[in-house]
Structures are given as structure tokens and as C-alpha cells.
Amino acid sequence: MSPAPRQSVLLLLDPGSGVTHLADPGDPVLTADDRSAHRGDGIFETVLVDAAGAHNRRRHLERFIRSAEALELPRPDPAIWESAFDEAVQAHRRAFPEAAEFSVRYALSRGPDAALAPRGWFLTAPAPAEYARQRTEGIAIGSLDRGTPAYVGKDAPWLLQGAKTLSYAVNLAAGRWAAQHGYDDALFFSHDGANSIALEFPTANLVIARGRTLLTPDPGAGLLHGTTQQGLFAAAEAAGWTTAYADLRREDILGADAAWTTSSLRRALPLASLDGEELARDAELEREVFAFVHPDLAPEA
Ligand code: PLP
């Protein structure tokens, strides 16, 4: 049986010159000695695009540049990456005109061992289908010890906390642990015994509500600063809500009025339970938060 056709387009980018070309997404385009392939030595972003355009586009590019700095990769030229991004979006729209929303994942690798000439690419894909159901049902999450204390990144910058690197094997292992234990996702906590605080999910952030106050863990504690969380906070503040970064204990999540996992493709999914304990849901808060992160939230220019 031949494999299902990919609903993707692949655009290759030479990050130095800005030269791009479209390739077949099924074609082998990296050599086996590419540092991204055998070391995870590179960075990436995943952006949601819908009829209104690309969400949090500027925040993604800013984080990409910060990630490059953390890995001491050549600084991505914003004009080159913006222009290639537009080209990938247009190519996807041409190839799949019926696609309501899709993702654009862009990446920068340090390049092959032989030359270390950095290379970039853009791969588009349909948005995952399961999030629509989880948006109403909510998700069951289990807690996991991340194995490092909170705020350790300040003294250990080589951990690259806060950089979105291509080394996601640990994140994927946590996702498998969650599935094997009957959870939809895993929530990492810091390795601090009784003082342990919540950090993030393997590919998403945590946001909780106390009334119309939204709280999320401090990125400095050792997590990725989410573009969705930042966009949500900006929209909520504009609507008169209060927002803050805070150290959140397990009890804070159990005592919240509502809680979500946020990421570019999930936008915001409500949390239904933590380690089997039911979490509060609030239909009105969920409706308002949904409006902040859904099409009503105008994408940034
Ligand atoms: N934390 C991690 C580890 C992630 O991989 C992601 C996104 O992929 C997020 C948080 C959420 O970030 P964003 O909202 O920018 O997608």
C-alpha cells in the first residue's frame, strides 16, 4: 500500500543568501551527518495560520532569534525569514486551497559536520484534528518530575532552558508516559521536593484563572515562554483582566477556577483533571478565554 499523500509543502532556505526552493516533502533533503539529524543541534518554531493569517508571527520570530543566540547559531535575518515564511504560506494555500488552518514549522540547523553551513526549512502541515473535541471535553493530565530544580537555568545556561531547540526526545518521552498512564498530557513540575512548582507541558504552557486574573509560571523558572500565552495575556489585559507570572504549586492548580494548556496549535484547551483529581471548570471563563485565543483574536500585523 502506498503511503497517504502528505498535506504538506516543504520550502528549503539558505539562511545566508535567502535563496529558497520548493522541494517534495517526501524527498530526503538532509545529509545523515547534519547536526540537526544526529544531535538535535538546531532550533524551530511552529506557527498557526488560519483565514485571518499567521498568529503571533512576530513573537515567534523574536523567540527564534533568541533561541539562535542561546545556541550561538548565526543570527537569523528577519527579512529573509519573513519573506520565506510568506512564500511557504502562499505555497500551502496554492496546493491546498480548502485548508482552513494549518501549521508552518520552520527550523534552522547548524548544518552538516563536514561544512557546518547552516540550513533552514519550512514545512507546513494540517492542524491536528483531536484538539476540537478536547476543547469541549477538557483534557486529563498527569504530573511528572522534570528532574531539575526551578530557576536552575540562570546558573546552568548550557541547559538551554527557554530556547526552542530541535532536541525534543525528552518531551516526546513525557508524552508517551502520559499516554501509557491514561492521560492526555503530562505536566512537568520542578525537582524541589515539597517546594515543587509547575513548569510546563512537553509542548505547551499552563495558564490558570482566579476569577478574571490569569496566572502562568515564570519562564525564568525553566520553561519556554509561549507565544500563545503572551498573546492571550495581551488580549485579556486589553479586556480589563489582570495577568501575572507566578510560582504555582499543585494546590494552586487544584484550587483554580479554571485552567488551560496553551500552545500555537492547541490555542487553549481546558484542563479537566490532574492525576485523577477533578479540576474546576467555569463555562463563562472558558468562553472568554476561548474568544481571546480564537479567530476573534486578531493576528498581529
Ligand atoms: N512549551 C514547550 C516546551 C513547547 O514546545 C511549546 C510549543 O511548542 C510551548 C511551551 C508553547 O509555545 P507556543 O504557545 O509558542 O506554541
mmCIF file with all atom_site columns, C-alpha atoms in Angstrom, residues 7-8 46-55 89 92-93 96-104 123-133 135 263-269 290 293-297 299:
data_model
loop_
_atom_site.group_PDB
_atom_site.id
_atom_site.type_symbol
_atom_site.label_atom_id
_atom_site.label_alt_id
_atom_site.label_comp_id
_atom_site.label_asym_id
_atom_site.label_entity_id
_atom_site.label_seq_id
_atom_site.pdbx_PDB_ins_code
_atom_site.Cartn_x
_atom_site.Cartn_y
_atom_site.Cartn_z
_atom_site.occupancy
_atom_site.B_iso_or_equiv
_atom_site.pdbx_formal_charge
_atom_site.auth_seq_id
_atom_site.auth_comp_id
_atom_site.auth_asym_id
_atom_site.auth_atom_id
_atom_site.pdbx_PDB_model_num
ATOM 1  C CA . GLN A 1 7   ? -0.790  17.509 3.033  1.00 0.00 ? 7   GLN A CA 1
ATOM 2  C CA . SER A 1 8   ? 2.416   19.487 3.321  1.00 0.00 ? 8   SER A CA 1
ATOM 3  C CA . THR A 1 46  ? 5.590   26.163 14.869 1.00 0.00 ? 46  THR A CA 1
ATOM 4  C CA . VAL A 1 47  ? 3.121   28.849 13.785 1.00 0.00 ? 47  VAL A CA 1
ATOM 5  C CA . LEU A 1 48  ? -0.636  28.543 13.369 1.00 0.00 ? 48  LEU A CA 1
ATOM 6  C CA . VAL A 1 49  ? -2.074  30.012 10.169 1.00 0.00 ? 49  VAL A CA 1
ATOM 7  C CA . ASP A 1 50  ? -5.791  30.399 9.534  1.00 0.00 ? 50  ASP A CA 1
ATOM 8  C CA . ALA A 1 51  ? -8.025  32.532 7.335  1.00 0.00 ? 51  ALA A CA 1
ATOM 9  C CA . ALA A 1 52  ? -7.041  35.611 9.352  1.00 0.00 ? 52  ALA A CA 1
ATOM 10 C CA . GLY A 1 53  ? -3.308  34.994 8.816  1.00 0.00 ? 53  GLY A CA 1
ATOM 11 C CA . ALA A 1 54  ? -0.377  33.837 10.956 1.00 0.00 ? 54  ALA A CA 1
ATOM 12 C CA . HIS A 1 55  ? -0.924  34.030 14.708 1.00 0.00 ? 55  HIS A CA 1
ATOM 13 C CA . VAL A 1 89  ? 2.170   30.103 3.373  1.00 0.00 ? 89  VAL A CA 1
ATOM 14 C CA . HIS A 1 92  ? 0.447   25.804 1.037  1.00 0.00 ? 92  HIS A CA 1
ATOM 15 C CA . ARG A 1 93  ? -2.608  27.882 0.114  1.00 0.00 ? 93  ARG A CA 1
ATOM 16 C CA . PHE A 1 96  ? -4.409  23.045 -0.511 1.00 0.00 ? 96  PHE A CA 1
ATOM 17 C CA . PRO A 1 97  ? -6.884  25.884 -1.105 1.00 0.00 ? 97  PRO A CA 1
ATOM 18 C CA . GLU A 1 98  ? -9.523  24.199 1.106  1.00 0.00 ? 98  GLU A CA 1
ATOM 19 C CA . ALA A 1 99  ? -7.266  24.159 4.220  1.00 0.00 ? 99  ALA A CA 1
ATOM 20 C CA . ALA A 1 100 ? -8.974  26.281 6.913  1.00 0.00 ? 100 ALA A CA 1
ATOM 21 C CA . GLU A 1 101 ? -5.986  26.206 9.234  1.00 0.00 ? 101 GLU A CA 1
ATOM 22 C CA . PHE A 1 102 ? -2.518  24.714 9.075  1.00 0.00 ? 102 PHE A CA 1
ATOM 23 C CA . SER A 1 103 ? 0.838   24.910 10.757 1.00 0.00 ? 103 SER A CA 1
ATOM 24 C CA . VAL A 1 104 ? 4.123   26.227 9.452  1.00 0.00 ? 104 VAL A CA 1
ATOM 25 C CA . LEU A 1 123 ? 7.347   22.502 6.486  1.00 0.00 ? 123 LEU A CA 1
ATOM 26 C CA . THR A 1 124 ? 3.588   23.034 6.508  1.00 0.00 ? 124 THR A CA 1
ATOM 27 C CA . ALA A 1 125 ? 1.008   20.536 7.814  1.00 0.00 ? 125 ALA A CA 1
ATOM 28 C CA . PRO A 1 126 ? -2.736  20.352 8.503  1.00 0.00 ? 126 PRO A CA 1
ATOM 29 C CA . ALA A 1 127 ? -3.736  21.338 12.066 1.00 0.00 ? 127 ALA A CA 1
ATOM 30 C CA . PRO A 1 128 ? -4.273  18.253 14.320 1.00 0.00 ? 128 PRO A CA 1
ATOM 31 C CA . ALA A 1 129 ? -7.932  17.151 14.467 1.00 0.00 ? 129 ALA A CA 1
ATOM 32 C CA . GLU A 1 130 ? -8.167  15.956 18.091 1.00 0.00 ? 130 GLU A CA 1
ATOM 33 C CA . TYR A 1 131 ? -7.992  19.431 19.649 1.00 0.00 ? 131 TYR A CA 1
ATOM 34 C CA . ALA A 1 132 ? -11.566 20.322 18.586 1.00 0.00 ? 132 ALA A CA 1
ATOM 35 C CA . ARG A 1 133 ? -13.017 17.566 20.812 1.00 0.00 ? 133 ARG A CA 1
ATOM 36 C CA . ARG A 1 135 ? -11.715 21.998 23.564 1.00 0.00 ? 135 ARG A CA 1
ATOM 37 C CA . SER A 1 263 ? 0.150   26.353 22.529 1.00 0.00 ? 263 SER A CA 1
ATOM 38 C CA . SER A 1 264 ? 0.100   27.590 18.963 1.00 0.00 ? 264 SER A CA 1
ATOM 39 C CA . LEU A 1 265 ? -1.863  24.633 17.596 1.00 0.00 ? 265 LEU A CA 1
ATOM 40 C CA . ARG A 1 266 ? -3.969  23.950 20.696 1.00 0.00 ? 266 ARG A CA 1
ATOM 41 C CA . ARG A 1 267 ? -4.672  27.638 21.307 1.00 0.00 ? 267 ARG A CA 1
ATOM 42 C CA . ALA A 1 268 ? -6.289  26.965 24.746 1.00 0.00 ? 268 ALA A CA 1
ATOM 43 C CA . LEU A 1 269 ? -7.625  23.592 25.922 1.00 0.00 ? 269 LEU A CA 1
ATOM 44 C CA . PHE A 1 290 ? -11.569 30.926 24.013 1.00 0.00 ? 290 PHE A CA 1
ATOM 45 C CA . VAL A 1 293 ? -7.198  32.969 21.519 1.00 0.00 ? 293 VAL A CA 1
ATOM 46 C CA . HIS A 1 294 ? -9.625  32.039 18.752 1.00 0.00 ? 294 HIS A CA 1
ATOM 47 C CA . PRO A 1 295 ? -10.401 33.844 15.483 1.00 0.00 ? 295 PRO A CA 1
ATOM 48 C CA . ASP A 1 296 ? -11.728 36.869 17.320 1.00 0.00 ? 296 ASP A CA 1
ATOM 49 C CA . LEU A 1 297 ? -8.151  37.487 18.440 1.00 0.00 ? 297 LEU A CA 1
ATOM 50 C CA . PRO A 1 299 ? -3.445  38.107 14.498 1.00 0.00 ? 299 PRO A CA 1
#
